[in-house]
Structure formats: C-alpha cells, structure tokens
Amino acid sequence: MNETQAINALAALAHAQRLRAFRALVVAGPEGLTPSTLADQLQVARNTLSFHLKELAHAGLVTVEQQGRNLIYRADFPRMNGLLGYLTEHCCQGAACEISGTGASAAC
C-alpha cells in the first residue's frame, strides 16, 4: 500500500456511518451482507447507506458482488491488512511491539 491509498482508506473511514458499516462487514466475515441487512443492523436509511458503501468501495475497503438480484458487500481483508501494515510498518524502529493492558499503548 502506498501513501495515497492509505490516505484514501483513512479518509473513507473518517466518517461514523462508514466506520460502522466497515466494522459490521468485518464482523460478517467472508459471507458479507446485503445492503438491506446492513441497513437494518445499523438502523440507517438504505439510500444513505448506499452512498457510504460506494465511498468504502472507492477506497478499496469493500468489494461488491452481484448474486442474483442481491448485492453482497464484503470487507476487503487483504486491503484492510495492507492498511494496518502500512500504519505499523516502522513501529518501534522495526522491533516487535506489544500492546500493554486494555489501552492502546504499545511497548517496544
């Protein structure tokens, strides 16, 4: 992943509805979800969700597949892992890091 791709992915996730939708798709796993199921889970209007899903797809964070009359959205796990790898590539000057406690602090 390069810097531009990371910026696009982070920008897409920098909206509460998109972040919630992406997290729900991560939880759903490889099976994915239809927009109507996702809209019901998130309690958001379908047309609003459609806009957010398009933004996530444009950033490469989700994929969409047509199955019959339904669209199935899935988190793009390799892209997600690429973003995480990009963000942590030089963590702790290349040494292994450990997350300490329940906080988000890392110990090198």
mmCIF file of C-alpha atoms in Angstrom:
data_model
loop_
_atom_site.group_PDB
_atom_site.id
_atom_site.type_symbol
_atom_site.label_atom_id
_atom_site.label_comp_id
_atom_site.label_asym_id
_atom_site.label_seq_id
_atom_site.Cartn_x
_atom_site.Cartn_y
_atom_site.Cartn_z
ATOM 1 C CA MET A 1 0.000 0.000 0.000
ATOM 2 C CA ASN A 2 1.285 3.445 -0.810
ATOM 3 C CA GLU A 3 0.656 6.759 0.911
ATOM 4 C CA THR A 4 -2.153 7.847 -1.433
ATOM 5 C CA GLN A 5 -4.020 4.563 -0.956
ATOM 6 C CA ALA A 6 -3.628 4.843 2.826
ATOM 7 C CA ILE A 7 -4.935 8.410 2.808
ATOM 8 C CA ASN A 8 -7.966 7.398 0.720
ATOM 9 C CA ALA A 9 -8.734 4.467 3.017
ATOM 10 C CA LEU A 10 -8.366 6.535 6.176
ATOM 11 C CA ALA A 11 -10.487 9.329 4.696
ATOM 12 C CA ALA A 12 -13.235 6.834 3.898
ATOM 13 C CA LEU A 13 -13.153 5.502 7.455
ATOM 14 C CA ALA A 14 -13.176 9.011 8.941
ATOM 15 C CA HIS A 15 -16.981 9.121 8.942
ATOM 16 C CA ALA A 16 -19.028 7.492 11.686
ATOM 17 C CA GLN A 17 -21.520 5.719 9.384
ATOM 18 C CA ARG A 18 -18.789 4.384 7.101
ATOM 19 C CA LEU A 19 -16.721 3.195 10.039
ATOM 20 C CA ARG A 20 -19.761 1.409 11.500
ATOM 21 C CA ALA A 21 -20.574 -0.172 8.139
ATOM 22 C CA PHE A 22 -16.994 -1.331 7.630
ATOM 23 C CA ARG A 23 -16.822 -2.812 11.130
ATOM 24 C CA ALA A 24 -20.114 -4.647 10.565
ATOM 25 C CA LEU A 25 -18.736 -6.098 7.329
ATOM 26 C CA VAL A 26 -15.568 -7.186 9.123
ATOM 27 C CA VAL A 27 -17.699 -8.961 11.735
ATOM 28 C CA ALA A 28 -19.795 -10.582 8.982
ATOM 29 C CA GLY A 29 -16.649 -12.142 7.558
ATOM 30 C CA PRO A 30 -16.264 -13.564 4.056
ATOM 31 C CA GLU A 31 -20.003 -14.180 3.669
ATOM 32 C CA GLY A 32 -20.645 -10.437 3.608
ATOM 33 C CA LEU A 33 -24.003 -8.719 3.901
ATOM 34 C CA THR A 34 -26.672 -7.339 1.634
ATOM 35 C CA PRO A 35 -27.277 -3.586 1.858
ATOM 36 C CA SER A 36 -30.745 -4.149 3.323
ATOM 37 C CA THR A 37 -29.410 -6.409 6.094
ATOM 38 C CA LEU A 38 -26.623 -3.955 6.823
ATOM 39 C CA ALA A 39 -29.052 -1.017 6.849
ATOM 40 C CA ASP A 40 -31.279 -2.854 9.320
ATOM 41 C CA GLN A 41 -28.319 -3.706 11.571
ATOM 42 C CA LEU A 42 -27.056 -0.132 11.564
ATOM 43 C CA GLN A 43 -30.534 1.410 11.686
ATOM 44 C CA VAL A 44 -29.766 3.720 8.785
ATOM 45 C CA ALA A 45 -31.722 4.556 5.622
ATOM 46 C CA ARG A 46 -30.831 2.346 2.668
ATOM 47 C CA ASN A 47 -30.123 5.256 0.313
ATOM 48 C CA THR A 48 -27.779 6.829 2.857
ATOM 49 C CA LEU A 49 -26.004 3.522 3.369
ATOM 50 C CA SER A 50 -25.640 3.076 -0.395
ATOM 51 C CA PHE A 51 -23.695 6.340 -0.583
ATOM 52 C CA HIS A 52 -21.382 5.253 2.228
ATOM 53 C CA LEU A 53 -20.815 1.796 0.752
ATOM 54 C CA LYS A 54 -19.814 3.404 -2.554
ATOM 55 C CA GLU A 55 -17.246 5.535 -0.717
ATOM 56 C CA LEU A 56 -15.820 2.470 1.026
ATOM 57 C CA ALA A 57 -15.687 0.607 -2.290
ATOM 58 C CA HIS A 58 -13.992 3.564 -3.980
ATOM 59 C CA ALA A 59 -11.322 3.471 -1.256
ATOM 60 C CA GLY A 60 -10.884 -0.262 -1.865
ATOM 61 C CA LEU A 61 -12.014 -1.277 1.605
ATOM 62 C CA VAL A 62 -15.058 -3.250 0.476
ATOM 63 C CA THR A 63 -15.918 -5.385 -2.508
ATOM 64 C CA VAL A 64 -19.330 -5.871 -4.032
ATOM 65 C CA GLU A 65 -20.641 -8.924 -5.845
ATOM 66 C CA GLN A 66 -23.984 -9.405 -7.519
ATOM 67 C CA GLN A 67 -25.700 -12.669 -6.583
ATOM 68 C CA GLY A 68 -28.966 -12.899 -8.443
ATOM 69 C CA ARG A 69 -30.963 -9.831 -7.533
ATOM 70 C CA ASN A 70 -28.855 -9.076 -4.449
ATOM 71 C CA LEU A 71 -25.632 -7.221 -3.965
ATOM 72 C CA ILE A 72 -23.263 -8.688 -1.398
ATOM 73 C CA TYR A 73 -20.781 -6.346 0.247
ATOM 74 C CA ARG A 74 -17.684 -7.741 1.919
ATOM 75 C CA ALA A 75 -14.782 -6.197 3.755
ATOM 76 C CA ASP A 76 -11.627 -6.456 1.650
ATOM 77 C CA PHE A 77 -9.447 -8.152 4.252
ATOM 78 C CA PRO A 78 -6.192 -8.026 2.258
ATOM 79 C CA ARG A 79 -6.682 -4.268 1.761
ATOM 80 C CA MET A 80 -7.514 -3.808 5.452
ATOM 81 C CA ASN A 81 -4.392 -5.751 6.427
ATOM 82 C CA GLY A 82 -2.388 -3.697 3.938
ATOM 83 C CA LEU A 83 -3.560 -0.509 5.629
ATOM 84 C CA LEU A 84 -2.699 -1.860 9.062
ATOM 85 C CA GLY A 85 0.687 -2.971 7.760
ATOM 86 C CA TYR A 86 1.320 0.459 6.252
ATOM 87 C CA LEU A 87 0.460 2.156 9.538
ATOM 88 C CA THR A 88 2.679 -0.125 11.607
ATOM 89 C CA GLU A 89 5.477 -0.780 9.123
ATOM 90 C CA HIS A 90 8.150 1.057 11.076
ATOM 91 C CA CYS A 91 6.603 0.715 14.519
ATOM 92 C CA CYS A 92 9.134 0.749 17.332
ATOM 93 C CA GLN A 93 12.005 1.191 14.870
ATOM 94 C CA GLY A 94 11.448 -2.285 13.438
ATOM 95 C CA ALA A 95 11.365 -4.107 16.779
ATOM 96 C CA ALA A 96 8.416 -6.238 17.827
ATOM 97 C CA CYS A 97 5.806 -4.263 19.732
ATOM 98 C CA GLU A 98 3.452 -5.494 22.420
ATOM 99 C CA ILE A 99 0.176 -3.881 23.338
ATOM 100 C CA SER A 100 0.092 -3.289 27.061
ATOM 101 C CA GLY A 101 -3.131 -3.642 29.063
ATOM 102 C CA THR A 102 -6.503 -2.670 27.643
ATOM 103 C CA GLY A 103 -5.265 0.721 26.433
ATOM 104 C CA ALA A 104 -3.887 1.459 23.021
ATOM 105 C CA SER A 105 -0.327 1.999 24.163
ATOM 106 C CA ALA A 106 2.469 -0.068 22.666
ATOM 107 C CA ALA A 107 5.614 -1.163 24.432
ATOM 108 C CA CYS A 108 8.769 -1.648 22.385
#
